[in-house]
Amino acid sequence: FAYDSSALTAQGQEILRKKATFLKANSGVKVTIEGHCDDRGTNEYNLALGARRSGSARDYVTSLGVAGVRMRSISYGEERPQCTSTTESCWAMNRRAHFIVTGRTNAG
């Protein structure tokens, strides 16, 4: 994601298309989509932005044919960074929607 944005980039859409392909091929898999931010902004703002990011990812994957009931979204805001340096490349790593396999549905 770009700074201060929940809009999917072209690269983000490509990654999500691959995740959708996996999920469609594995119909029983359930996931949690975690929304993350860099550490700029208040905790409250970043929690809301993380929620919009995880929602954008969920909505896009749903638009590709994956049932929304198989996905749960949550925001961690800036609380779980992948990188802690104060550089643009590090901040960019922290602006993400992370997928975690959480279980299986009865369909799978």
PDB file of N, CA and C in Angstrom:
ATOM      1  N   PHE A   1       0.832  -1.176   0.000  1.00  0.00           N
ATOM      2  CA  PHE A   1       0.000   0.000   0.000  1.00  0.00           C
ATOM      3  C   PHE A   1       0.878   1.241   0.000  1.00  0.00           C
ATOM      4  N   ALA A   2       0.403   2.267  -0.633  1.00  0.00           N
ATOM      5  CA  ALA A   2       1.088   3.549  -0.573  1.00  0.00           C
ATOM      6  C   ALA A   2       0.864   4.168   0.807  1.00  0.00           C
ATOM      7  N   TYR A   3       1.668   5.148   1.139  1.00  0.00           N
ATOM      8  CA  TYR A   3       1.536   5.855   2.406  1.00  0.00           C
ATOM      9  C   TYR A   3       0.135   6.446   2.540  1.00  0.00           C
ATOM     10  N   ASP A   4      -0.480   6.245   3.702  1.00  0.00           N
ATOM     11  CA  ASP A   4      -1.786   6.829   4.033  1.00  0.00           C
ATOM     12  C   ASP A   4      -2.886   6.403   3.066  1.00  0.00           C
ATOM     13  N   SER A   5      -2.827   5.171   2.563  1.00  0.00           N
ATOM     14  CA  SER A   5      -3.791   4.713   1.569  1.00  0.00           C
ATOM     15  C   SER A   5      -4.215   3.275   1.846  1.00  0.00           C
ATOM     16  N   SER A   6      -5.465   2.985   1.505  1.00  0.00           N
ATOM     17  CA  SER A   6      -5.942   1.607   1.546  1.00  0.00           C
ATOM     18  C   SER A   6      -6.264   1.104   0.137  1.00  0.00           C
ATOM     19  N   ALA A   7      -5.900   1.899  -0.879  1.00  0.00           N
ATOM     20  CA  ALA A   7      -6.111   1.489  -2.270  1.00  0.00           C
ATOM     21  C   ALA A   7      -5.055   0.461  -2.661  1.00  0.00           C
ATOM     22  N   LEU A   8      -5.491  -0.576  -3.323  1.00  0.00           N
ATOM     23  CA  LEU A   8      -4.560  -1.620  -3.751  1.00  0.00           C
ATOM     24  C   LEU A   8      -3.708  -1.133  -4.917  1.00  0.00           C
ATOM     25  N   THR A   9      -2.428  -1.403  -4.850  1.00  0.00           N
ATOM     26  CA  THR A   9      -1.536  -1.112  -5.966  1.00  0.00           C
ATOM     27  C   THR A   9      -1.655  -2.234  -6.997  1.00  0.00           C
ATOM     28  N   ALA A  10      -1.121  -2.032  -8.176  1.00  0.00           N
ATOM     29  CA  ALA A  10      -1.113  -3.090  -9.202  1.00  0.00           C
ATOM     30  C   ALA A  10      -0.357  -4.315  -8.684  1.00  0.00           C
ATOM     31  N   GLN A  11       0.751  -4.085  -7.996  1.00  0.00           N
ATOM     32  CA  GLN A  11       1.523  -5.201  -7.429  1.00  0.00           C
ATOM     33  C   GLN A  11       0.703  -5.924  -6.361  1.00  0.00           C
ATOM     34  N   GLY A  12      -0.013  -5.169  -5.538  1.00  0.00           N
ATOM     35  CA  GLY A  12      -0.862  -5.770  -4.523  1.00  0.00           C
ATOM     36  C   GLY A  12      -1.976  -6.609  -5.132  1.00  0.00           C
ATOM     37  N   GLN A  13      -2.573  -6.119  -6.209  1.00  0.00           N
ATOM     38  CA  GLN A  13      -3.621  -6.874  -6.891  1.00  0.00           C
ATOM     39  C   GLN A  13      -3.071  -8.186  -7.449  1.00  0.00           C
ATOM     40  N   GLU A  14      -1.867  -8.154  -8.005  1.00  0.00           N
ATOM     41  CA  GLU A  14      -1.258  -9.377  -8.539  1.00  0.00           C
ATOM     42  C   GLU A  14      -1.027 -10.394  -7.423  1.00  0.00           C
ATOM     43  N   ILE A  15      -0.528  -9.953  -6.293  1.00  0.00           N
ATOM     44  CA  ILE A  15      -0.317 -10.849  -5.153  1.00  0.00           C
ATOM     45  C   ILE A  15      -1.651 -11.436  -4.690  1.00  0.00           C
ATOM     46  N   LEU A  16      -2.669 -10.602  -4.622  1.00  0.00           N
ATOM     47  CA  LEU A  16      -3.984 -11.076  -4.172  1.00  0.00           C
ATOM     48  C   LEU A  16      -4.623 -12.024  -5.184  1.00  0.00           C
ATOM     49  N   ARG A  17      -4.361 -11.841  -6.473  1.00  0.00           N
ATOM     50  CA  ARG A  17      -4.862 -12.801  -7.473  1.00  0.00           C
ATOM     51  C   ARG A  17      -4.266 -14.184  -7.218  1.00  0.00           C
ATOM     52  N   LYS A  18      -2.991 -14.231  -6.862  1.00  0.00           N
ATOM     53  CA  LYS A  18      -2.347 -15.519  -6.550  1.00  0.00           C
ATOM     54  C   LYS A  18      -2.950 -16.131  -5.295  1.00  0.00           C
ATOM     55  N   LYS A  19      -3.223 -15.315  -4.290  1.00  0.00           N
ATOM     56  CA  LYS A  19      -3.851 -15.822  -3.070  1.00  0.00           C
ATOM     57  C   LYS A  19      -5.256 -16.330  -3.370  1.00  0.00           C
ATOM     58  N   ALA A  20      -5.996 -15.629  -4.219  1.00  0.00           N
ATOM     59  CA  ALA A  20      -7.337 -16.073  -4.601  1.00  0.00           C
ATOM     60  C   ALA A  20      -7.279 -17.401  -5.349  1.00  0.00           C
ATOM     61  N   THR A  21      -6.311 -17.562  -6.220  1.00  0.00           N
ATOM     62  CA  THR A  21      -6.148 -18.830  -6.947  1.00  0.00           C
ATOM     63  C   THR A  21      -5.915 -19.968  -5.964  1.00  0.00           C
ATOM     64  N   PHE A  22      -5.047 -19.740  -4.979  1.00  0.00           N
ATOM     65  CA  PHE A  22      -4.790 -20.758  -3.952  1.00  0.00           C
ATOM     66  C   PHE A  22      -6.071 -21.064  -3.185  1.00  0.00           C
ATOM     67  N   LEU A  23      -6.781 -20.039  -2.765  1.00  0.00           N
ATOM     68  CA  LEU A  23      -7.989 -20.253  -1.972  1.00  0.00           C
ATOM     69  C   LEU A  23      -9.072 -20.970  -2.777  1.00  0.00           C
ATOM     70  N   LYS A  24      -9.193 -20.657  -4.058  1.00  0.00           N
ATOM     71  CA  LYS A  24     -10.191 -21.348  -4.889  1.00  0.00           C
ATOM     72  C   LYS A  24      -9.812 -22.813  -5.088  1.00  0.00           C
ATOM     73  N   ALA A  25      -8.521 -23.105  -5.164  1.00  0.00           N
ATOM     74  CA  ALA A  25      -8.066 -24.488  -5.330  1.00  0.00           C
ATOM     75  C   ALA A  25      -8.143 -25.267  -4.016  1.00  0.00           C
ATOM     76  N   ASN A  26      -8.255 -24.569  -2.908  1.00  0.00           N
ATOM     77  CA  ASN A  26      -8.319 -25.182  -1.582  1.00  0.00           C
ATOM     78  C   ASN A  26      -9.564 -24.652  -0.869  1.00  0.00           C
ATOM     79  N   SER A  27     -10.710 -25.129  -1.309  1.00  0.00           N
ATOM     80  CA  SER A  27     -11.986 -24.547  -0.907  1.00  0.00           C
ATOM     81  C   SER A  27     -12.283 -24.643   0.585  1.00  0.00           C
ATOM     82  N   GLY A  28     -11.567 -25.455   1.306  1.00  0.00           N
ATOM     83  CA  GLY A  28     -11.829 -25.579   2.735  1.00  0.00           C
ATOM     84  C   GLY A  28     -11.012 -24.645   3.605  1.00  0.00           C
ATOM     85  N   VAL A  29     -10.065 -23.936   3.025  1.00  0.00           N
ATOM     86  CA  VAL A  29      -9.177 -23.096   3.816  1.00  0.00           C
ATOM     87  C   VAL A  29      -9.856 -21.798   4.218  1.00  0.00           C
ATOM     88  N   LYS A  30      -9.706 -21.424   5.483  1.00  0.00           N
ATOM     89  CA  LYS A  30     -10.193 -20.147   6.004  1.00  0.00           C
ATOM     90  C   LYS A  30      -8.973 -19.301   6.374  1.00  0.00           C
ATOM     91  N   VAL A  31      -9.079 -17.990   6.201  1.00  0.00           N
ATOM     92  CA  VAL A  31      -7.957 -17.102   6.502  1.00  0.00           C
ATOM     93  C   VAL A  31      -8.410 -15.889   7.303  1.00  0.00           C
ATOM     94  N   THR A  32      -7.447 -15.336   8.037  1.00  0.00           N
ATOM     95  CA  THR A  32      -7.594 -14.026   8.641  1.00  0.00           C
ATOM     96  C   THR A  32      -6.678 -13.092   7.881  1.00  0.00           C
ATOM     97  N   ILE A  33      -7.193 -11.953   7.485  1.00  0.00           N
ATOM     98  CA  ILE A  33      -6.401 -10.943   6.781  1.00  0.00           C
ATOM     99  C   ILE A  33      -6.099  -9.836   7.781  1.00  0.00           C
ATOM    100  N   GLU A  34      -4.809  -9.666   8.068  1.00  0.00           N
ATOM    101  CA  GLU A  34      -4.358  -8.662   9.032  1.00  0.00           C
ATOM    102  C   GLU A  34      -3.961  -7.392   8.293  1.00  0.00           C
ATOM    103  N   GLY A  35      -4.504  -6.264   8.712  1.00  0.00           N
ATOM    104  CA  GLY A  35      -4.118  -4.974   8.154  1.00  0.00           C
ATOM    105  C   GLY A  35      -3.036  -4.342   9.013  1.00  0.00           C
ATOM    106  N   HIS A  36      -1.964  -3.873   8.374  1.00  0.00           N
ATOM    107  CA  HIS A  36      -0.825  -3.290   9.082  1.00  0.00           C
ATOM    108  C   HIS A  36      -0.452  -1.938   8.483  1.00  0.00           C
ATOM    109  N   CYS A  37       0.202  -1.122   9.309  1.00  0.00           N
ATOM    110  CA  CYS A  37       0.619   0.227   8.913  1.00  0.00           C
ATOM    111  C   CYS A  37       2.052   0.472   9.368  1.00  0.00           C
ATOM    112  N   ASP A  38       2.653   1.532   8.823  1.00  0.00           N
ATOM    113  CA  ASP A  38       3.922   1.975   9.395  1.00  0.00           C
ATOM    114  C   ASP A  38       3.615   2.767  10.660  1.00  0.00           C
ATOM    115  N   ASP A  39       4.636   3.230  11.355  1.00  0.00           N
ATOM    116  CA  ASP A  39       4.423   3.843  12.668  1.00  0.00           C
ATOM    117  C   ASP A  39       4.159   5.346  12.633  1.00  0.00           C
ATOM    118  N   ARG A  40       3.940   5.897  11.457  1.00  0.00           N
ATOM    119  CA  ARG A  40       3.608   7.321  11.374  1.00  0.00           C
ATOM    120  C   ARG A  40       2.112   7.481  11.580  1.00  0.00           C
ATOM    121  N   GLY A  41       1.697   8.435  12.347  1.00  0.00           N
ATOM    122  CA  GLY A  41       0.288   8.633  12.667  1.00  0.00           C
ATOM    123  C   GLY A  41      -0.026   8.117  14.062  1.00  0.00           C
ATOM    124  N   THR A  42      -1.214   8.449  14.543  1.00  0.00           N
ATOM    125  CA  THR A  42      -1.611   8.010  15.881  1.00  0.00           C
ATOM    126  C   THR A  42      -2.019   6.544  15.866  1.00  0.00           C
ATOM    127  N   ASN A  43      -2.031   5.931  17.036  1.00  0.00           N
ATOM    128  CA  ASN A  43      -2.471   4.540  17.133  1.00  0.00           C
ATOM    129  C   ASN A  43      -3.890   4.382  16.607  1.00  0.00           C
ATOM    130  N   GLU A  44      -4.770   5.299  16.975  1.00  0.00           N
ATOM    131  CA  GLU A  44      -6.173   5.208  16.549  1.00  0.00           C
ATOM    132  C   GLU A  44      -6.295   5.315  15.034  1.00  0.00           C
ATOM    133  N   TYR A  45      -5.573   6.269  14.452  1.00  0.00           N
ATOM    134  CA  TYR A  45      -5.621   6.435  13.002  1.00  0.00           C
ATOM    135  C   TYR A  45      -5.100   5.181  12.306  1.00  0.00           C
ATOM    136  N   ASN A  46      -3.986   4.647  12.785  1.00  0.00           N
ATOM    137  CA  ASN A  46      -3.392   3.476  12.145  1.00  0.00           C
ATOM    138  C   ASN A  46      -4.254   2.231  12.312  1.00  0.00           C
ATOM    139  N   LEU A  47      -4.953   2.096  13.424  1.00  0.00           N
ATOM    140  CA  LEU A  47      -5.883   0.968  13.557  1.00  0.00           C
ATOM    141  C   LEU A  47      -7.006   1.067  12.531  1.00  0.00           C
ATOM    142  N   ALA A  48      -7.522   2.274  12.324  1.00  0.00           N
ATOM    143  CA  ALA A  48      -8.577   2.468  11.321  1.00  0.00           C
ATOM    144  C   ALA A  48      -8.044   2.234   9.909  1.00  0.00           C
ATOM    145  N   LEU A  49      -6.841   2.729   9.614  1.00  0.00           N
ATOM    146  CA  LEU A  49      -6.238   2.519   8.296  1.00  0.00           C
ATOM    147  C   LEU A  49      -5.960   1.037   8.065  1.00  0.00           C
ATOM    148  N   GLY A  50      -5.454   0.342   9.074  1.00  0.00           N
ATOM    149  CA  GLY A  50      -5.216  -1.098   8.950  1.00  0.00           C
ATOM    150  C   GLY A  50      -6.505  -1.851   8.666  1.00  0.00           C
ATOM    151  N   ALA A  51      -7.606  -1.423   9.285  1.00  0.00           N
ATOM    152  CA  ALA A  51      -8.906  -2.054   9.027  1.00  0.00           C
ATOM    153  C   ALA A  51      -9.343  -1.818   7.582  1.00  0.00           C
ATOM    154  N   ARG A  52      -9.122  -0.616   7.076  1.00  0.00           N
ATOM    155  CA  ARG A  52      -9.470  -0.342   5.665  1.00  0.00           C
ATOM    156  C   ARG A  52      -8.599  -1.186   4.731  1.00  0.00           C
ATOM    157  N   ARG A  53      -7.322  -1.356   5.064  1.00  0.00           N
ATOM    158  CA  ARG A  53      -6.428  -2.161   4.217  1.00  0.00           C
ATOM    159  C   ARG A  53      -6.841  -3.627   4.205  1.00  0.00           C
ATOM    160  N   SER A  54      -7.120  -4.197   5.364  1.00  0.00           N
ATOM    161  CA  SER A  54      -7.538  -5.598   5.377  1.00  0.00           C
ATOM    162  C   SER A  54      -8.881  -5.754   4.672  1.00  0.00           C
ATOM    163  N   GLY A  55      -9.760  -4.761   4.814  1.00  0.00           N
ATOM    164  CA  GLY A  55     -11.036  -4.796   4.108  1.00  0.00           C
ATOM    165  C   GLY A  55     -10.876  -4.699   2.605  1.00  0.00           C
ATOM    166  N   SER A  56      -9.958  -3.857   2.145  1.00  0.00           N
ATOM    167  CA  SER A  56      -9.691  -3.745   0.698  1.00  0.00           C
ATOM    168  C   SER A  56      -9.206  -5.073   0.139  1.00  0.00           C
ATOM    169  N   ALA A  57      -8.301  -5.720   0.862  1.00  0.00           N
ATOM    170  CA  ALA A  57      -7.777  -7.019   0.407  1.00  0.00           C
ATOM    171  C   ALA A  57      -8.898  -8.058   0.382  1.00  0.00           C
ATOM    172  N   ARG A  58      -9.701  -8.115   1.443  1.00  0.00           N
ATOM    173  CA  ARG A  58     -10.815  -9.066   1.505  1.00  0.00           C
ATOM    174  C   ARG A  58     -11.803  -8.820   0.371  1.00  0.00           C
ATOM    175  N   ASP A  59     -12.169  -7.557   0.149  1.00  0.00           N
ATOM    176  CA  ASP A  59     -13.129  -7.236  -0.903  1.00  0.00           C
ATOM    177  C   ASP A  59     -12.601  -7.627  -2.282  1.00  0.00           C
ATOM    178  N   TYR A  60     -11.316  -7.399  -2.522  1.00  0.00           N
ATOM    179  CA  TYR A  60     -10.744  -7.737  -3.825  1.00  0.00           C
ATOM    180  C   TYR A  60     -10.736  -9.249  -4.037  1.00  0.00           C
ATOM    181  N   VAL A  61     -10.322 -10.000  -3.019  1.00  0.00           N
ATOM    182  CA  VAL A  61     -10.299 -11.457  -3.139  1.00  0.00           C
ATOM    183  C   VAL A  61     -11.724 -11.987  -3.309  1.00  0.00           C
ATOM    184  N   THR A  62     -12.676 -11.390  -2.619  1.00  0.00           N
ATOM    185  CA  THR A  62     -14.082 -11.775  -2.789  1.00  0.00           C
ATOM    186  C   THR A  62     -14.537 -11.512  -4.224  1.00  0.00           C
ATOM    187  N   SER A  63     -14.111 -10.387  -4.799  1.00  0.00           N
ATOM    188  CA  SER A  63     -14.499 -10.063  -6.176  1.00  0.00           C
ATOM    189  C   SER A  63     -13.932 -11.065  -7.184  1.00  0.00           C
ATOM    190  N   LEU A  64     -12.901 -11.803  -6.778  1.00  0.00           N
ATOM    191  CA  LEU A  64     -12.299 -12.812  -7.643  1.00  0.00           C
ATOM    192  C   LEU A  64     -12.927 -14.195  -7.446  1.00  0.00           C
ATOM    193  N   GLY A  65     -13.972 -14.275  -6.625  1.00  0.00           N
ATOM    194  CA  GLY A  65     -14.721 -15.518  -6.511  1.00  0.00           C
ATOM    195  C   GLY A  65     -14.509 -16.319  -5.248  1.00  0.00           C
ATOM    196  N   VAL A  66     -13.828 -15.779  -4.257  1.00  0.00           N
ATOM    197  CA  VAL A  66     -13.646 -16.482  -2.987  1.00  0.00           C
ATOM    198  C   VAL A  66     -14.745 -16.026  -2.033  1.00  0.00           C
ATOM    199  N   ALA A  67     -15.429 -16.965  -1.422  1.00  0.00           N
ATOM    200  CA  ALA A  67     -16.537 -16.635  -0.515  1.00  0.00           C
ATOM    201  C   ALA A  67     -16.039 -15.815   0.670  1.00  0.00           C
ATOM    202  N   GLY A  68     -16.714 -14.718   0.912  1.00  0.00           N
ATOM    203  CA  GLY A  68     -16.336 -13.839   2.001  1.00  0.00           C
ATOM    204  C   GLY A  68     -16.392 -14.487   3.376  1.00  0.00           C
ATOM    205  N   VAL A  69     -17.236 -15.493   3.547  1.00  0.00           N
ATOM    206  CA  VAL A  69     -17.354 -16.162   4.847  1.00  0.00           C
ATOM    207  C   VAL A  69     -16.088 -16.931   5.209  1.00  0.00           C
ATOM    208  N   ARG A  70     -15.220 -17.123   4.250  1.00  0.00           N
ATOM    209  CA  ARG A  70     -13.955 -17.831   4.510  1.00  0.00           C
ATOM    210  C   ARG A  70     -12.852 -16.896   4.980  1.00  0.00           C
ATOM    211  N   MET A  71     -13.143 -15.595   5.004  1.00  0.00           N
ATOM    212  CA  MET A  71     -12.120 -14.610   5.350  1.00  0.00           C
ATOM    213  C   MET A  71     -12.600 -13.723   6.483  1.00  0.00           C
ATOM    214  N   ARG A  72     -11.721 -13.497   7.416  1.00  0.00           N
ATOM    215  CA  ARG A  72     -11.972 -12.570   8.529  1.00  0.00           C
ATOM    216  C   ARG A  72     -10.898 -11.504   8.450  1.00  0.00           C
ATOM    217  N   SER A  73     -11.261 -10.263   8.680  1.00  0.00           N
ATOM    218  CA  SER A  73     -10.240  -9.213   8.635  1.00  0.00           C
ATOM    219  C   SER A  73     -10.096  -8.574  10.012  1.00  0.00           C
ATOM    220  N   ILE A  74      -8.873  -8.153  10.294  1.00  0.00           N
ATOM    221  CA  ILE A  74      -8.534  -7.550  11.576  1.00  0.00           C
ATOM    222  C   ILE A  74      -7.449  -6.504  11.325  1.00  0.00           C
ATOM    223  N   SER A  75      -7.343  -5.540  12.217  1.00  0.00           N
ATOM    224  CA  SER A  75      -6.295  -4.529  12.095  1.00  0.00           C
ATOM    225  C   SER A  75      -5.370  -4.585  13.298  1.00  0.00           C
ATOM    226  N   TYR A  76      -4.085  -4.523  13.020  1.00  0.00           N
ATOM    227  CA  TYR A  76      -3.088  -4.371  14.069  1.00  0.00           C
ATOM    228  C   TYR A  76      -2.433  -3.000  14.003  1.00  0.00           C
ATOM    229  N   GLY A  77      -2.867  -2.175  13.053  1.00  0.00           N
ATOM    230  CA  GLY A  77      -2.280  -0.842  12.937  1.00  0.00           C
ATOM    231  C   GLY A  77      -0.773  -0.922  12.842  1.00  0.00           C
ATOM    232  N   GLU A  78      -0.091  -0.216  13.721  1.00  0.00           N
ATOM    233  CA  GLU A  78       1.375  -0.187  13.721  1.00  0.00           C
ATOM    234  C   GLU A  78       1.979  -1.150  14.737  1.00  0.00           C
ATOM    235  N   GLU A  79       1.139  -1.978  15.386  1.00  0.00           N
ATOM    236  CA  GLU A  79       1.569  -2.782  16.526  1.00  0.00           C
ATOM    237  C   GLU A  79       2.479  -3.960  16.192  1.00  0.00           C
ATOM    238  N   ARG A  80       2.489  -4.455  14.973  1.00  0.00           N
ATOM    239  CA  ARG A  80       3.282  -5.640  14.621  1.00  0.00           C
ATOM    240  C   ARG A  80       4.127  -5.369  13.371  1.00  0.00           C
ATOM    241  N   PRO A  81       5.122  -4.521  13.498  1.00  0.00           N
ATOM    242  CA  PRO A  81       5.943  -4.192  12.318  1.00  0.00           C
ATOM    243  C   PRO A  81       6.828  -5.364  11.889  1.00  0.00           C
ATOM    244  N   GLN A  82       7.081  -5.447  10.581  1.00  0.00           N
ATOM    245  CA  GLN A  82       8.059  -6.399  10.056  1.00  0.00           C
ATOM    246  C   GLN A  82       9.454  -5.805  10.140  1.00  0.00           C
ATOM    247  N   CYS A  83       9.542  -4.491  10.128  1.00  0.00           N
ATOM    248  CA  CYS A  83      10.815  -3.780  10.099  1.00  0.00           C
ATOM    249  C   CYS A  83      10.699  -2.582  11.041  1.00  0.00           C
ATOM    250  N   THR A  84      11.775  -2.268  11.749  1.00  0.00           N
ATOM    251  CA  THR A  84      11.711  -1.180  12.729  1.00  0.00           C
ATOM    252  C   THR A  84      12.641  -0.013  12.414  1.00  0.00           C
ATOM    253  N   SER A  85      13.296  -0.018  11.284  1.00  0.00           N
ATOM    254  CA  SER A  85      14.133   1.124  10.895  1.00  0.00           C
ATOM    255  C   SER A  85      13.249   2.295  10.487  1.00  0.00           C
ATOM    256  N   THR A  86      13.784   3.485  10.526  1.00  0.00           N
ATOM    257  CA  THR A  86      13.015   4.668  10.116  1.00  0.00           C
ATOM    258  C   THR A  86      13.439   5.100   8.713  1.00  0.00           C
ATOM    259  N   THR A  87      13.200   4.199   7.758  1.00  0.00           N
ATOM    260  CA  THR A  87      13.499   4.463   6.353  1.00  0.00           C
ATOM    261  C   THR A  87      12.245   4.188   5.532  1.00  0.00           C
ATOM    262  N   GLU A  88      12.174   4.786   4.350  1.00  0.00           N
ATOM    263  CA  GLU A  88      11.010   4.579   3.492  1.00  0.00           C
ATOM    264  C   GLU A  88      10.851   3.107   3.122  1.00  0.00           C
ATOM    265  N   SER A  89      11.958   2.413   2.840  1.00  0.00           N
ATOM    266  CA  SER A  89      11.837   0.997   2.456  1.00  0.00           C
ATOM    267  C   SER A  89      11.294   0.162   3.621  1.00  0.00           C
ATOM    268  N   CYS A  90      11.675   0.500   4.820  1.00  0.00           N
ATOM    269  CA  CYS A  90      11.153  -0.206   5.995  1.00  0.00           C
ATOM    270  C   CYS A  90       9.679   0.119   6.205  1.00  0.00           C
ATOM    271  N   TRP A  91       9.325   1.397   6.147  1.00  0.00           N
ATOM    272  CA  TRP A  91       7.926   1.777   6.307  1.00  0.00           C
ATOM    273  C   TRP A  91       7.054   1.084   5.259  1.00  0.00           C
ATOM    274  N   ALA A  92       7.554   0.975   4.036  1.00  0.00           N
ATOM    275  CA  ALA A  92       6.786   0.321   2.968  1.00  0.00           C
ATOM    276  C   ALA A  92       6.525  -1.152   3.298  1.00  0.00           C
ATOM    277  N   MET A  93       7.496  -1.816   3.922  1.00  0.00           N
ATOM    278  CA  MET A  93       7.314  -3.220   4.307  1.00  0.00           C
ATOM    279  C   MET A  93       6.192  -3.370   5.334  1.00  0.00           C
ATOM    280  N   ASN A  94       6.015  -2.365   6.154  1.00  0.00           N
ATOM    281  CA  ASN A  94       5.013  -2.436   7.215  1.00  0.00           C
ATOM    282  C   ASN A  94       3.602  -2.104   6.732  1.00  0.00           C
ATOM    283  N   ARG A  95       3.476  -1.513   5.559  1.00  0.00           N
ATOM    284  CA  ARG A  95       2.165  -1.192   4.988  1.00  0.00           C
ATOM    285  C   ARG A  95       1.694  -2.399   4.177  1.00  0.00           C
ATOM    286  N   ARG A  96       0.910  -3.267   4.834  1.00  0.00           N
ATOM    287  CA  ARG A  96       0.595  -4.542   4.184  1.00  0.00           C
ATOM    288  C   ARG A  96      -0.720  -5.121   4.697  1.00  0.00           C
ATOM    289  N   ALA A  97      -1.225  -6.092   3.951  1.00  0.00           N
ATOM    290  CA  ALA A  97      -2.316  -6.968   4.387  1.00  0.00           C
ATOM    291  C   ALA A  97      -1.716  -8.367   4.400  1.00  0.00           C
ATOM    292  N   HIS A  98      -1.670  -8.954   5.566  1.00  0.00           N
ATOM    293  CA  HIS A  98      -1.004 -10.243   5.763  1.00  0.00           C
ATOM    294  C   HIS A  98      -2.058 -11.329   5.941  1.00  0.00           C
ATOM    295  N   PHE A  99      -1.936 -12.438   5.196  1.00  0.00           N
ATOM    296  CA  PHE A  99      -2.895 -13.539   5.264  1.00  0.00           C
ATOM    297  C   PHE A  99      -2.372 -14.633   6.189  1.00  0.00           C
ATOM    298  N   ILE A 100      -3.222 -15.087   7.100  1.00  0.00           N
ATOM    299  CA  ILE A 100      -2.906 -16.172   8.018  1.00  0.00           C
ATOM    300  C   ILE A 100      -3.961 -17.260   7.837  1.00  0.00           C
ATOM    301  N   VAL A 101      -3.522 -18.486   7.570  1.00  0.00           N
ATOM    302  CA  VAL A 101      -4.475 -19.605   7.479  1.00  0.00           C
ATOM    303  C   VAL A 101      -4.919 -19.927   8.896  1.00  0.00           C
ATOM    304  N   THR A 102      -6.237 -19.918   9.114  1.00  0.00           N
ATOM    305  CA  THR A 102      -6.764 -20.084  10.459  1.00  0.00           C
ATOM    306  C   THR A 102      -7.569 -21.365  10.650  1.00  0.00           C
ATOM    307  N   GLY A 103      -7.855 -22.055   9.587  1.00  0.00           N
ATOM    308  CA  GLY A 103      -8.642 -23.285   9.743  1.00  0.00           C
ATOM    309  C   GLY A 103      -9.215 -23.752   8.428  1.00  0.00           C
ATOM    310  N   ARG A 104     -10.165 -24.663   8.589  1.00  0.00           N
ATOM    311  CA  ARG A 104     -10.816 -25.235   7.426  1.00  0.00           C
ATOM    312  C   ARG A 104     -12.325 -25.144   7.631  1.00  0.00           C
ATOM    313  N   THR A 105     -13.029 -24.948   6.524  1.00  0.00           N
ATOM    314  CA  THR A 105     -14.487 -24.953   6.574  1.00  0.00           C
ATOM    315  C   THR A 105     -14.960 -26.388   6.432  1.00  0.00           C
ATOM    316  N   ASN A 106     -16.226 -26.610   6.635  1.00  0.00           N
ATOM    317  CA  ASN A 106     -16.793 -27.949   6.451  1.00  0.00           C
ATOM    318  C   ASN A 106     -16.787 -28.350   4.981  1.00  0.00           C
ATOM    319  N   ALA A 107     -16.682 -27.365   4.069  1.00  0.00           N
ATOM    320  CA  ALA A 107     -16.699 -27.652   2.628  1.00  0.00           C
ATOM    321  C   ALA A 107     -15.437 -28.360   2.187  1.00  0.00           C
ATOM    322  N   GLY A 108     -14.347 -28.214   2.916  1.00  0.00           N
ATOM    323  CA  GLY A 108     -13.063 -28.748   2.474  1.00  0.00           C
ATOM    324  C   GLY A 108     -12.773 -30.007   3.119  1.00  0.00           C
TER     325      GLY A 108
END
